[in-house]
PDB file of C-alpha atoms and ligand atoms in Angstrom:
ATOM      1  CA  UNK J  25     -13.750  18.350   9.467  1.00  0.00           C
ATOM      2  CA  UNK J  26     -11.730  17.090  12.187  1.00  0.00           C
ATOM      3  CA  UNK J  27      -8.511  15.680  11.317  1.00  0.00           C
ATOM      4  CA  UNK J  28      -9.549  12.357  13.049  1.00  0.00           C
ATOM      5  CA  UNK J  29     -12.684  12.151  11.009  1.00  0.00           C
ATOM      6  CA  UNK J  30     -10.836  11.881   7.881  1.00  0.00           C
ATOM      7  CA  UNK J  31      -9.840   9.021   5.650  1.00  0.00           C
ATOM      8  CA  UNK J  32      -6.989   7.274   4.134  1.00  0.00           C
ATOM      9  CA  UNK J  33      -7.001   7.348   0.389  1.00  0.00           C
ATOM     10  CA  UNK J  34      -5.018   4.539  -1.677  1.00  0.00           C
ATOM     11  CA  UNK J  35      -4.190   5.454  -5.420  1.00  0.00           C
ATOM     12  CA  UNK J  36      -3.147   2.648  -7.557  1.00  0.00           C
ATOM     13  CA  UNK J  37      -4.174  -0.718  -8.914  1.00  0.00           C
ATOM     14  CA  UNK J  38      -6.777  -3.516  -8.412  1.00  0.00           C
ATOM     15  CA  UNK J  39      -6.684  -6.607  -9.892  1.00  0.00           C
ATOM     16  CA  UNK J  40      -7.409 -10.220  -9.955  1.00  0.00           C
ATOM     17  CA  UNK J  41      -5.110 -12.803  -8.529  1.00  0.00           C
ATOM     18  CA  UNK J  42      -5.504 -16.179  -9.426  1.00  0.00           C
ATOM     19  CA  UNK J  43      -3.695 -18.059  -6.476  1.00  0.00           C
ATOM     20  CA  UNK J  44      -2.585 -21.994  -7.278  1.00  0.00           C
ATOM     21  CA  UNK J  45      -1.676 -23.531  -3.928  1.00  0.00           C
ATOM     22  CA  UNK J  46       0.929 -26.284  -4.615  1.00  0.00           C
ATOM     23  CA  UNK J  47       3.082 -28.623  -2.315  1.00  0.00           C
ATOM     24  CA  UNK J  48       6.170 -27.375  -3.527  1.00  0.00           C
ATOM     25  CA  UNK J  49       7.783 -24.384  -5.676  1.00  0.00           C
ATOM     26  CA  UNK J  50       7.433 -25.948  -9.309  1.00  0.00           C
ATOM     27  CA  UNK J  51      10.402 -26.514 -11.227  1.00  0.00           C
ATOM     28  CA  UNK J  52      10.441 -25.222 -14.923  1.00  0.00           C
ATOM     29  CA  UNK J  53       8.743 -27.130 -17.829  1.00  0.00           C
ATOM     30  CA  UNK J  54       7.020 -29.525 -15.122  1.00  0.00           C
ATOM     31  CA  UNK J  55       3.212 -30.044 -14.377  1.00  0.00           C
ATOM     32  CA  UNK J  56       2.219 -29.732 -10.521  1.00  0.00           C
ATOM     33  CA  UNK J  57      -0.826 -30.702  -9.064  1.00  0.00           C
ATOM     34  CA  UNK J  58      -2.591 -27.807  -7.087  1.00  0.00           C
ATOM     35  CA  UNK J  59      -3.607 -28.460  -3.602  1.00  0.00           C
ATOM     36  CA  UNK J  60      -6.138 -25.717  -3.837  1.00  0.00           C
ATOM     37  CA  UNK J  61      -6.763 -22.625  -5.951  1.00  0.00           C
ATOM     38  CA  UNK J  62      -8.361 -19.424  -5.116  1.00  0.00           C
ATOM     39  CA  UNK J  63      -9.339 -15.953  -6.605  1.00  0.00           C
ATOM     40  CA  UNK J  64      -8.753 -12.843  -4.862  1.00  0.00           C
ATOM     41  CA  UNK J  65      -9.055  -9.373  -5.261  1.00  0.00           C
ATOM     42  CA  UNK J  66      -5.224  -7.924  -5.542  1.00  0.00           C
ATOM     43  CA  UNK J  67      -3.243  -4.931  -6.542  1.00  0.00           C
ATOM     44  CA  UNK J  68      -1.114  -2.924  -3.934  1.00  0.00           C
ATOM     45  CA  UNK J  69      -3.198  -0.302  -3.588  1.00  0.00           C
ATOM     46  CA  UNK J  70      -6.548  -2.637  -3.146  1.00  0.00           C
ATOM     47  CA  UNK J  71      -4.364  -4.853  -0.954  1.00  0.00           C
ATOM     48  CA  UNK J  72      -3.573  -2.112   1.370  1.00  0.00           C
ATOM     49  CA  UNK J  73      -6.915  -0.615   1.577  1.00  0.00           C
ATOM     50  CA  UNK J  74      -8.384  -3.943   2.312  1.00  0.00           C
ATOM     51  CA  UNK J  75      -6.040  -3.981   5.428  1.00  0.00           C
ATOM     52  CA  UNK J  76      -6.433  -0.664   6.759  1.00  0.00           C
ATOM     53  CA  UNK J  77     -10.360  -0.887   6.730  1.00  0.00           C
ATOM     54  CA  UNK J  78      -9.804  -4.487   8.763  1.00  0.00           C
ATOM     55  CA  UNK J  79      -7.575  -2.463  11.058  1.00  0.00           C
ATOM     56  CA  UNK J  80     -10.026   0.215  11.229  1.00  0.00           C
ATOM     57  CA  UNK J  81      -9.184   3.343   9.171  1.00  0.00           C
ATOM     58  CA  UNK J  82     -11.768   4.734   7.369  1.00  0.00           C
ATOM     59  CA  UNK J  83     -10.324   4.567   3.666  1.00  0.00           C
ATOM     60  CA  UNK J  84     -11.140   4.861   0.338  1.00  0.00           C
ATOM     61  CA  UNK J  85      -9.397   3.613  -3.063  1.00  0.00           C
ATOM     62  CA  UNK J  86      -9.154   5.067  -6.176  1.00  0.00           C
ATOM     63  CA  UNK J  87      -7.806   3.496  -9.178  1.00  0.00           C
ATOM     64  CA  UNK J  88      -8.267   1.511 -12.564  1.00  0.00           C
ATOM     65  CA  UNK J  89      -9.669  -2.156 -12.748  1.00  0.00           C
ATOM     66  CA  UNK J  90      -8.118  -4.792 -15.111  1.00  0.00           C
ATOM     67  CA  UNK J  91     -11.025  -5.093 -17.665  1.00  0.00           C
ATOM     68  CA  UNK J  92     -12.406  -8.613 -18.740  1.00  0.00           C
ATOM     69  CA  UNK J  93     -15.061 -11.103 -18.209  1.00  0.00           C
ATOM     70  CA  UNK J  94     -13.348 -12.939 -15.401  1.00  0.00           C
ATOM     71  CA  UNK J  95     -12.659 -10.013 -13.425  1.00  0.00           C
ATOM     72  CA  UNK J  96     -16.288  -8.923 -14.019  1.00  0.00           C
ATOM     73  CA  UNK J  97     -17.917 -12.161 -12.889  1.00  0.00           C
ATOM     74  CA  UNK J  98     -16.186 -12.068  -9.889  1.00  0.00           C
ATOM     75  CA  UNK J  99     -16.351  -9.151  -8.162  1.00  0.00           C
ATOM     76  CA  UNK J 100     -18.702  -6.679  -7.592  1.00  0.00           C
ATOM     77  CA  UNK J 101     -16.577  -3.992  -9.353  1.00  0.00           C
ATOM     78  CA  UNK J 102     -17.304  -3.260 -12.933  1.00  0.00           C
ATOM     79  CA  UNK J 103     -14.515  -2.980 -15.261  1.00  0.00           C
ATOM     80  CA  UNK J 104     -14.432   0.665 -15.621  1.00  0.00           C
ATOM     81  CA  UNK J 105     -11.538   3.092 -15.066  1.00  0.00           C
ATOM     82  CA  UNK J 106     -10.693   5.134 -13.526  1.00  0.00           C
ATOM     83  CA  UNK J 107     -12.594   4.388 -10.347  1.00  0.00           C
ATOM     84  CA  UNK J 108     -13.338   6.071  -6.913  1.00  0.00           C
ATOM     85  CA  UNK J 109     -14.244   3.229  -4.378  1.00  0.00           C
ATOM     86  CA  UNK J 110     -14.735   3.405  -0.527  1.00  0.00           C
ATOM     87  CA  UNK J 111     -14.061   0.416   1.186  1.00  0.00           C
ATOM     88  CA  UNK J 112     -16.168  -0.535   3.963  1.00  0.00           C
ATOM     89  CA  UNK J 113     -16.403  -3.520   6.424  1.00  0.00           C
ATOM     90  CA  UNK J 114     -19.182  -5.696   5.978  1.00  0.00           C
ATOM     91  CA  UNK J 115     -19.466  -8.628   8.399  1.00  0.00           C
ATOM     92  CA  UNK J 116     -15.654  -9.113   7.869  1.00  0.00           C
ATOM     93  CA  UNK J 117     -15.807  -9.054   4.122  1.00  0.00           C
ATOM     94  CA  UNK J 118     -15.584  -6.121   2.633  1.00  0.00           C
ATOM     95  CA  UNK J 119     -17.908  -4.082   0.347  1.00  0.00           C
ATOM     96  CA  UNK J 120     -16.433  -1.569  -2.315  1.00  0.00           C
ATOM     97  CA  UNK J 121     -18.535   0.803  -3.641  1.00  0.00           C
ATOM     98  CA  UNK J 122     -18.118   2.998  -6.895  1.00  0.00           C
ATOM     99  CA  UNK J 123     -18.562   6.556  -6.748  1.00  0.00           C
ATOM    100  CA  UNK J 124     -17.154   7.767  -9.766  1.00  0.00           C
ATOM    101  CA  UNK J 125     -16.625   5.568 -13.099  1.00  0.00           C
ATOM    102  CA  UNK J 126     -16.653   6.570 -16.323  1.00  0.00           C
ATOM    103  CA  UNK J 127     -14.064   6.040 -19.141  1.00  0.00           C
ATOM    104  CA  UNK J 128     -12.857   2.646 -20.267  1.00  0.00           C
ATOM    105  CA  UNK J 129      -9.598   1.806 -21.277  1.00  0.00           C
ATOM    106  CA  UNK J 130      -7.968   4.227 -18.986  1.00  0.00           C
ATOM    107  CA  UNK J 131      -4.972   2.477 -17.363  1.00  0.00           C
ATOM    108  CA  UNK J 132      -3.904   5.033 -14.393  1.00  0.00           C
ATOM    109  CA  UNK J 133      -5.840   7.536 -12.633  1.00  0.00           C
ATOM    110  CA  UNK J 134      -4.744  10.845 -14.018  1.00  0.00           C
ATOM    111  CA  UNK J 135      -4.231  14.333 -12.365  1.00  0.00           C
ATOM    112  CA  UNK J 136      -7.343  15.538 -13.993  1.00  0.00           C
ATOM    113  CA  UNK J 137      -9.167  12.591 -12.255  1.00  0.00           C
ATOM    114  CA  UNK J 138      -7.820  13.406  -9.398  1.00  0.00           C
ATOM    115  CA  UNK J 139      -8.922  16.921  -9.675  1.00  0.00           C
ATOM    116  CA  UNK J 140     -12.450  15.881  -9.042  1.00  0.00           C
ATOM    117  CA  UNK J 141     -11.531  14.301  -5.564  1.00  0.00           C
ATOM    118  CA  UNK J 142     -12.654  16.607  -2.376  1.00  0.00           C
ATOM    119  CA  UNK J 143      -9.530  16.561  -0.715  1.00  0.00           C
ATOM    120  CA  UNK J 144     -10.859  17.925   2.386  1.00  0.00           C
ATOM    121  CA  UNK J 145     -11.850  14.501   3.108  1.00  0.00           C
ATOM    122  CA  UNK J 146      -8.509  12.887   3.453  1.00  0.00           C
ATOM    123  CA  UNK J 147      -5.685  12.942   6.003  1.00  0.00           C
ATOM    124  CA  UNK J 148      -3.373  10.763   4.083  1.00  0.00           C
ATOM    125  CA  UNK J 149      -2.889   9.979   0.341  1.00  0.00           C
ATOM    126  CA  UNK J 150      -0.982   7.149  -0.623  1.00  0.00           C
ATOM    127  CA  UNK J 151       0.537   6.139  -4.304  1.00  0.00           C
ATOM    128  CA  UNK J 152       1.654   3.088  -5.561  1.00  0.00           C
ATOM    129  CA  UNK J 153       3.924   4.444  -7.878  1.00  0.00           C
ATOM    130  CA  UNK J 154       2.919   3.976 -11.602  1.00  0.00           C
ATOM    131  CA  UNK J 155       2.340   6.741 -14.219  1.00  0.00           C
ATOM    132  CA  UNK J 156       4.576   8.660 -12.274  1.00  0.00           C
ATOM    133  CA  UNK J 157       4.192  12.276 -14.613  1.00  0.00           C
ATOM    134  CA  UNK J 158       0.505  11.999 -13.530  1.00  0.00           C
ATOM    135  CA  UNK J 159       1.231  11.255 -10.101  1.00  0.00           C
ATOM    136  CA  UNK J 160       3.838  14.210  -9.527  1.00  0.00           C
ATOM    137  CA  UNK J 161       1.079  16.369 -10.884  1.00  0.00           C
ATOM    138  CA  UNK J 162      -1.283  14.963  -8.331  1.00  0.00           C
ATOM    139  CA  UNK J 163       1.051  15.370  -5.317  1.00  0.00           C
ATOM    140  CA  UNK J 164       1.697  19.089  -6.770  1.00  0.00           C
ATOM    141  CA  UNK J 165      -2.350  19.656  -6.025  1.00  0.00           C
ATOM    142  CA  UNK J 166      -1.910  17.845  -2.431  1.00  0.00           C
ATOM    143  CA  UNK J 167       0.962  20.375  -2.171  1.00  0.00           C
ATOM    144  CA  UNK J 168      -1.139  23.768  -3.257  1.00  0.00           C
ATOM    145  CA  UNK J 169      -3.990  22.393  -1.158  1.00  0.00           C
ATOM    146  CA  UNK J 170      -1.899  22.066   2.153  1.00  0.00           C
ATOM    147  CA  UNK J 171       0.314  25.437   1.720  1.00  0.00           C
ATOM    148  CA  UNK J 172      -3.037  26.908   2.553  1.00  0.00           C
ATOM    149  CA  UNK J 173      -3.398  25.099   5.835  1.00  0.00           C
ATOM    150  CA  UNK J 174      -2.270  24.862   9.056  1.00  0.00           C
ATOM    151  CA  UNK J 175       0.241  21.922   9.774  1.00  0.00           C
ATOM    152  CA  UNK J 176      -2.272  19.971  11.955  1.00  0.00           C
ATOM    153  CA  UNK J 177      -4.479  20.034   9.001  1.00  0.00           C
ATOM    154  CA  UNK J 178      -2.624  19.060   6.316  1.00  0.00           C
ATOM    155  CA  UNK J 179      -2.693  15.889   4.454  1.00  0.00           C
ATOM    156  CA  UNK J 180       0.071  13.415   4.741  1.00  0.00           C
ATOM    157  CA  UNK J 181       1.667  12.236   1.130  1.00  0.00           C
ATOM    158  CA  UNK J 182       3.010   8.397   0.963  1.00  0.00           C
ATOM    159  CA  UNK J 183       4.709   6.855  -1.947  1.00  0.00           C
ATOM    160  CA  UNK J 184       5.122   3.346  -2.370  1.00  0.00           C
ATOM    161  CA  UNK J 185       8.292   2.483  -4.840  1.00  0.00           C
ATOM    162  CA  UNK J 186       7.898  -1.206  -5.581  1.00  0.00           C
ATOM    163  CA  UNK J 187       9.295  -1.892  -8.699  1.00  0.00           C
ATOM    164  CA  UNK J 188      12.621  -1.482 -10.238  1.00  0.00           C
ATOM    165  CA  UNK J 189      12.247   1.016 -12.795  1.00  0.00           C
ATOM    166  CA  UNK J 190      13.908   4.034 -13.213  1.00  0.00           C
ATOM    167  CA  UNK J 191      11.001   6.525 -13.538  1.00  0.00           C
ATOM    168  CA  UNK J 192       9.614   5.493 -10.567  1.00  0.00           C
ATOM    169  CA  UNK J 193      12.557   6.823  -8.593  1.00  0.00           C
ATOM    170  CA  UNK J 194      11.684  10.553  -9.150  1.00  0.00           C
ATOM    171  CA  UNK J 195       8.770   9.890  -6.408  1.00  0.00           C
ATOM    172  CA  UNK J 196      11.683   9.351  -3.954  1.00  0.00           C
ATOM    173  CA  UNK J 197      11.776  13.475  -3.439  1.00  0.00           C
ATOM    174  CA  UNK J 198       7.729  14.009  -2.915  1.00  0.00           C
ATOM    175  CA  UNK J 199       6.920  11.575  -0.343  1.00  0.00           C
ATOM    176  CA  UNK J 200       6.349  12.743   3.496  1.00  0.00           C
ATOM    177  CA  UNK J 201       6.674   8.892   4.063  1.00  0.00           C
ATOM    178  CA  UNK J 202       8.324   6.824   1.190  1.00  0.00           C
ATOM    179  CA  UNK J 203       8.345   2.917   1.027  1.00  0.00           C
ATOM    180  CA  UNK J 204      11.091   1.637  -0.935  1.00  0.00           C
ATOM    181  CA  UNK J 205      11.225  -2.348  -1.871  1.00  0.00           C
ATOM    182  CA  UNK J 206      13.769  -4.960  -1.027  1.00  0.00           C
ATOM    183  CA  UNK J 207      13.652  -5.184  -5.075  1.00  0.00           C
ATOM    184  CA  UNK J 208      14.368  -1.533  -5.722  1.00  0.00           C
ATOM    185  CA  UNK J 209      16.552  -1.491  -2.889  1.00  0.00           C
ATOM    186  CA  UNK J 210      18.715  -5.038  -4.640  1.00  0.00           C
ATOM    187  CA  UNK J 211      18.491  -3.304  -7.773  1.00  0.00           C
ATOM    188  CA  UNK J 212      20.166  -0.211  -7.007  1.00  0.00           C
ATOM    189  CA  UNK J 213      22.977  -2.485  -5.464  1.00  0.00           C
ATOM    190  CA  UNK J 214      22.219  -2.543  -1.755  1.00  0.00           C
ATOM    191  CA  UNK J 215      22.129  -5.763  -0.030  1.00  0.00           C
ATOM    192  CA  UNK J 216      20.554  -4.765   3.661  1.00  0.00           C
ATOM    193  CA  UNK J 217      17.817  -2.517   4.867  1.00  0.00           C
ATOM    194  CA  UNK J 218      20.301  -0.311   6.634  1.00  0.00           C
ATOM    195  CA  UNK J 219      22.742   0.237   3.403  1.00  0.00           C
ATOM    196  CA  UNK J 220      19.751   1.028   1.218  1.00  0.00           C
ATOM    197  CA  UNK J 221      18.312   3.608   3.670  1.00  0.00           C
ATOM    198  CA  UNK J 222      22.086   5.073   3.900  1.00  0.00           C
ATOM    199  CA  UNK J 223      22.302   5.011   0.206  1.00  0.00           C
ATOM    200  CA  UNK J 224      19.234   6.501  -0.694  1.00  0.00           C
ATOM    201  CA  UNK J 225      18.847   9.084   2.126  1.00  0.00           C
ATOM    202  CA  UNK J 226      19.708  11.777  -0.230  1.00  0.00           C
ATOM    203  CA  UNK J 227      16.684  11.268  -2.598  1.00  0.00           C
ATOM    204  CA  UNK J 228      14.155  12.070  -0.117  1.00  0.00           C
ATOM    205  CA  UNK J 229      13.290  15.401   0.919  1.00  0.00           C
ATOM    206  CA  UNK J 230      14.568  16.977   3.944  1.00  0.00           C
ATOM    207  CA  UNK J 231      12.527  15.731   7.085  1.00  0.00           C
ATOM    208  CA  UNK J 232      11.027  12.767   5.240  1.00  0.00           C
ATOM    209  CA  UNK J 233      10.490   9.116   6.662  1.00  0.00           C
ATOM    210  CA  UNK J 234      12.192   6.560   4.576  1.00  0.00           C
ATOM    211  CA  UNK J 235      11.234   2.733   5.026  1.00  0.00           C
ATOM    212  CA  UNK J 236      12.443  -0.211   3.760  1.00  0.00           C
ATOM    213  CA  UNK J 237      10.765  -3.803   4.573  1.00  0.00           C
ATOM    214  CA  UNK J 238      12.948  -6.676   4.083  1.00  0.00           C
ATOM    215  CA  UNK J 239      11.116  -9.843   4.794  1.00  0.00           C
ATOM    216  CA  UNK J 240      12.181 -12.079   7.253  1.00  0.00           C
ATOM    217  CA  UNK J 241      14.741  -9.467   8.411  1.00  0.00           C
ATOM    218  CA  UNK J 242      11.910  -7.140   9.366  1.00  0.00           C
ATOM    219  CA  UNK J 243      11.813  -3.232   8.486  1.00  0.00           C
ATOM    220  CA  UNK J 244      14.199  -0.632   8.956  1.00  0.00           C
ATOM    221  CA  UNK J 245      13.248   3.281   8.585  1.00  0.00           C
ATOM    222  CA  UNK J 246      15.145   6.714   8.491  1.00  0.00           C
ATOM    223  CA  UNK J 247      13.417   9.194  10.663  1.00  0.00           C
ATOM    224  CA  UNK J 248      12.909  12.799   9.991  1.00  0.00           C
ATOM    225  CA  UNK J 249      15.462  13.258  12.435  1.00  0.00           C
ATOM    226  CA  UNK J 250      18.078  11.376  10.650  1.00  0.00           C
ATOM    227  CA  UNK J 251      17.733   8.508  13.229  1.00  0.00           C
ATOM    228  CA  UNK J 252      17.723   5.196  11.919  1.00  0.00           C
ATOM    229  CA  UNK J 253      15.402   2.566  13.353  1.00  0.00           C
ATOM    230  CA  UNK J 254      14.718  -0.876  13.319  1.00  0.00           C
ATOM    231  CA  UNK J 255      12.226  -3.583  13.761  1.00  0.00           C
ATOM    232  CA  UNK J 256      12.822  -7.416  13.367  1.00  0.00           C
ATOM    233  CA  UNK J 257      10.229  -9.531  11.807  1.00  0.00           C
ATOM    234  CA  UNK J 258       7.267 -11.434  13.347  1.00  0.00           C
ATOM    235  CA  UNK J 259       7.625 -14.740  11.805  1.00  0.00           C
ATOM    236  CA  UNK J 260       4.328 -16.897  12.129  1.00  0.00           C
ATOM    237  CA  UNK J 261       4.369 -20.643  13.406  1.00  0.00           C
ATOM    238  CA  UNK J 262       3.934 -21.818  10.006  1.00  0.00           C
ATOM    239  CA  UNK J 263       4.833 -19.650   6.973  1.00  0.00           C
ATOM    240  CA  UNK J 264       1.474 -19.932   4.510  1.00  0.00           C
ATOM    241  CA  UNK J 265       0.999 -17.162   2.595  1.00  0.00           C
ATOM    242  CA  UNK J 266       3.477 -14.216   1.888  1.00  0.00           C
ATOM    243  CA  UNK J 267       1.823 -12.610  -1.088  1.00  0.00           C
ATOM    244  CA  UNK J 268       0.593  -8.933  -0.206  1.00  0.00           C
ATOM    245  CA  UNK J 269       2.864  -8.766   3.036  1.00  0.00           C
ATOM    246  CA  UNK J 270       4.450  -5.363   1.595  1.00  0.00           C
ATOM    247  CA  UNK J 271       0.842  -4.235   1.376  1.00  0.00           C
ATOM    248  CA  UNK J 272      -0.007  -5.490   4.700  1.00  0.00           C
ATOM    249  CA  UNK J 273       3.227  -4.110   6.079  1.00  0.00           C
ATOM    250  CA  UNK J 274       2.601  -0.440   4.418  1.00  0.00           C
ATOM    251  CA  UNK J 275      -1.025  -0.412   5.275  1.00  0.00           C
ATOM    252  CA  UNK J 276      -0.418  -1.312   9.035  1.00  0.00           C
ATOM    253  CA  UNK J 277       2.028   1.627   9.193  1.00  0.00           C
ATOM    254  CA  UNK J 278       0.062   4.069   7.271  1.00  0.00           C
ATOM    255  CA  UNK J 279      -2.625   3.118  10.335  1.00  0.00           C
ATOM    256  CA  UNK J 280      -0.798   3.613  12.907  1.00  0.00           C
ATOM    257  CA  UNK J 281       1.113   6.882  11.409  1.00  0.00           C
ATOM    258  CA  UNK J 282      -1.918   8.323  10.576  1.00  0.00           C
ATOM    259  CA  UNK J 283      -3.456   7.846  13.574  1.00  0.00           C
ATOM    260  CA  UNK J 284      -0.657   9.694  15.531  1.00  0.00           C
ATOM    261  CA  UNK J 285       1.771   6.912  16.576  1.00  0.00           C
ATOM    262  CA  UNK J 286       5.353   7.213  16.801  1.00  0.00           C
ATOM    263  CA  UNK J 287       7.274   5.892  13.967  1.00  0.00           C
ATOM    264  CA  UNK J 288       9.168   3.190  16.212  1.00  0.00           C
ATOM    265  CA  UNK J 289       5.728   1.957  17.203  1.00  0.00           C
ATOM    266  CA  UNK J 290       4.089   1.994  13.326  1.00  0.00           C
ATOM    267  CA  UNK J 291       7.057   0.097  12.392  1.00  0.00           C
ATOM    268  CA  UNK J 292       6.761  -2.837  14.825  1.00  0.00           C
ATOM    269  CA  UNK J 293       3.339  -2.924  14.419  1.00  0.00           C
ATOM    270  CA  UNK J 294       3.874  -3.174  10.523  1.00  0.00           C
ATOM    271  CA  UNK J 295       6.143  -6.131  11.165  1.00  0.00           C
ATOM    272  CA  UNK J 296       3.957  -7.627  13.755  1.00  0.00           C
ATOM    273  CA  UNK J 297       0.672  -7.473  11.716  1.00  0.00           C
ATOM    274  CA  UNK J 298       2.601  -8.677   8.270  1.00  0.00           C
ATOM    275  CA  UNK J 299       4.121 -11.365   9.887  1.00  0.00           C
ATOM    276  CA  UNK J 300       1.077 -12.460  11.236  1.00  0.00           C
ATOM    277  CA  UNK J 301      -0.473 -12.154   7.742  1.00  0.00           C
ATOM    278  CA  UNK J 302       2.194 -14.767   6.410  1.00  0.00           C
ATOM    279  CA  UNK J 303       0.524 -17.341   8.518  1.00  0.00           C
ATOM    280  CA  UNK J 304      -2.721 -17.429   6.528  1.00  0.00           C
ATOM    281  CA  UNK J 305      -4.255 -17.357   3.371  1.00  0.00           C
ATOM    282  CA  UNK J 306      -5.432 -14.088   2.253  1.00  0.00           C
ATOM    283  CA  UNK J 307      -6.697 -10.924   4.560  1.00  0.00           C
ATOM    284  CA  UNK J 308      -9.471 -12.277   6.362  1.00  0.00           C
ATOM    285  CA  UNK J 309      -7.284 -13.232   9.747  1.00  0.00           C
ATOM    286  CA  UNK J 310      -5.971  -9.877  10.151  1.00  0.00           C
ATOM    287  CA  UNK J 311      -8.959  -8.510  12.172  1.00  0.00           C
ATOM    288  CA  UNK J 312      -8.874 -11.601  14.470  1.00  0.00           C
ATOM    289  CA  UNK J 313      -5.160 -11.560  15.040  1.00  0.00           C
ATOM    290  CA  UNK J 314      -5.216  -7.766  15.835  1.00  0.00           C
ATOM    291  CA  UNK J 315      -8.442  -8.203  18.297  1.00  0.00           C
ATOM    292  CA  UNK J 316      -6.246 -11.109  20.146  1.00  0.00           C
ATOM    293  CA  UNK J 317      -3.262  -8.864  20.317  1.00  0.00           C
ATOM    294  CA  UNK J 318      -5.229  -5.720  21.948  1.00  0.00           C
TER     295      UNK J 318
HETATM  296  P1  ADP I  27       7.030  -7.760  -0.322  1.00  0.00           P
HETATM  297  O1  ADP I  27       5.396  -8.581  -0.039  1.00  0.00           O
HETATM  298  O2  ADP I  27       6.897  -6.227  -0.820  1.00  0.00           O
HETATM  299  O3  ADP I  27       8.050  -8.590  -0.764  1.00  0.00           O
HETATM  300  P2  ADP I  27       8.552  -7.890   2.057  1.00  0.00           P
HETATM  301  O4  ADP I  27       8.868  -9.660   1.888  1.00  0.00           O
HETATM  302  O5  ADP I  27       9.506  -6.967   2.252  1.00  0.00           O
HETATM  303  O6  ADP I  27       7.360  -7.175   1.250  1.00  0.00           O
HETATM  304  O7  ADP I  27       7.585  -7.954   3.431  1.00  0.00           O
HETATM  305  C1  ADP I  27       7.008  -6.786   4.382  1.00  0.00           C
HETATM  306  C2  ADP I  27       6.975  -7.070   5.513  1.00  0.00           C
HETATM  307  O8  ADP I  27       6.371  -8.538   5.839  1.00  0.00           O
HETATM  308  C3  ADP I  27       8.448  -7.491   6.478  1.00  0.00           C
HETATM  309  O9  ADP I  27       8.668  -6.200   6.798  1.00  0.00           O
HETATM  310  C4  ADP I  27       8.143  -8.568   7.561  1.00  0.00           C
HETATM  311  O10 ADP I  27       7.739  -7.650   8.424  1.00  0.00           O
HETATM  312  C5  ADP I  27       6.916  -9.300   6.957  1.00  0.00           C
HETATM  313  N1  ADP I  27       7.644 -10.493   6.129  1.00  0.00           N
HETATM  314  C6  ADP I  27       7.515 -10.709   5.029  1.00  0.00           C
HETATM  315  N2  ADP I  27       8.043 -12.157   4.620  1.00  0.00           N
HETATM  316  C7  ADP I  27       8.227 -12.548   6.229  1.00  0.00           C
HETATM  317  C8  ADP I  27       8.405 -13.822   6.665  1.00  0.00           C
HETATM  318  N3  ADP I  27       9.064 -14.811   5.775  1.00  0.00           N
HETATM  319  N4  ADP I  27       8.718 -13.851   8.420  1.00  0.00           N
HETATM  320  C9  ADP I  27       8.196 -12.766   8.936  1.00  0.00           C
HETATM  321  N5  ADP I  27       7.817 -11.791   8.298  1.00  0.00           N
HETATM  322  C10 ADP I  27       7.665 -11.385   6.933  1.00  0.00           C
END
């Protein structure tokens, strides 16, 4: 299979987000009237899959589903875990097809589950940092797979370190591309994306890309040659919904890099798509937005 025909696999969480829109940020211990409410499939890896698919990348999702009657009644995904799903475009909505769904009450994908994945179908695998011990074993499986292949056919490994939890920081050393959130950066004492990259570069492997998105400040990256790159943010005319901006950014960057774009282009595209997404609810507008920009 040619590299361009292979998919991007995202591993992590899918859950149900219940979003209540209110006029202003609620004060503690007060009641507010909702302007509207919606249920939306969420979870970082799931959101990134949604966006990758809307951008035209062929992708798959592997992860556990939050159990419960609410999720069951809302989503075609059944509440079993772990699950491997392909995401396909269907008239601008997304269809998720379960390929492997067996055990219940398993919160996260294990290395054993992952060993059943046919790695040759994938050119890029992205892990949302969660159950690190198992995720490191999965990454080792990919490293072994890669070792037998010429570099053009290797799977790129990306990791997202979003939550400020010490065990997740082990992942820094294992990604070819590492996304670190501003929350983690702040937690580690950094106040700007540039200082975060300076301070965290010693944690990533030589030649890795380290990326730090920072809301309205845009995003910064450390390139494999050690140079720093910056993209400004692209704020929408009106800020409507920033939920999932980070997942959108990650997906847009992965979409570009996995199709051979340079880091600078990928970073700018990530900020453009994520900024645009902040101008509407959910993700549905992304496909239209990208078509308009082309
Ligand atoms: P998260 O959703 O994980 O908190 P960030 O807030 O860092 O993620 O945002 C990710 C990207 O989304 C930023 O790099 C930026 O390009 C875009 N973005 C987020 N918030 C805004 C905003 N208020 N204005 C413009 N762009 C934004």
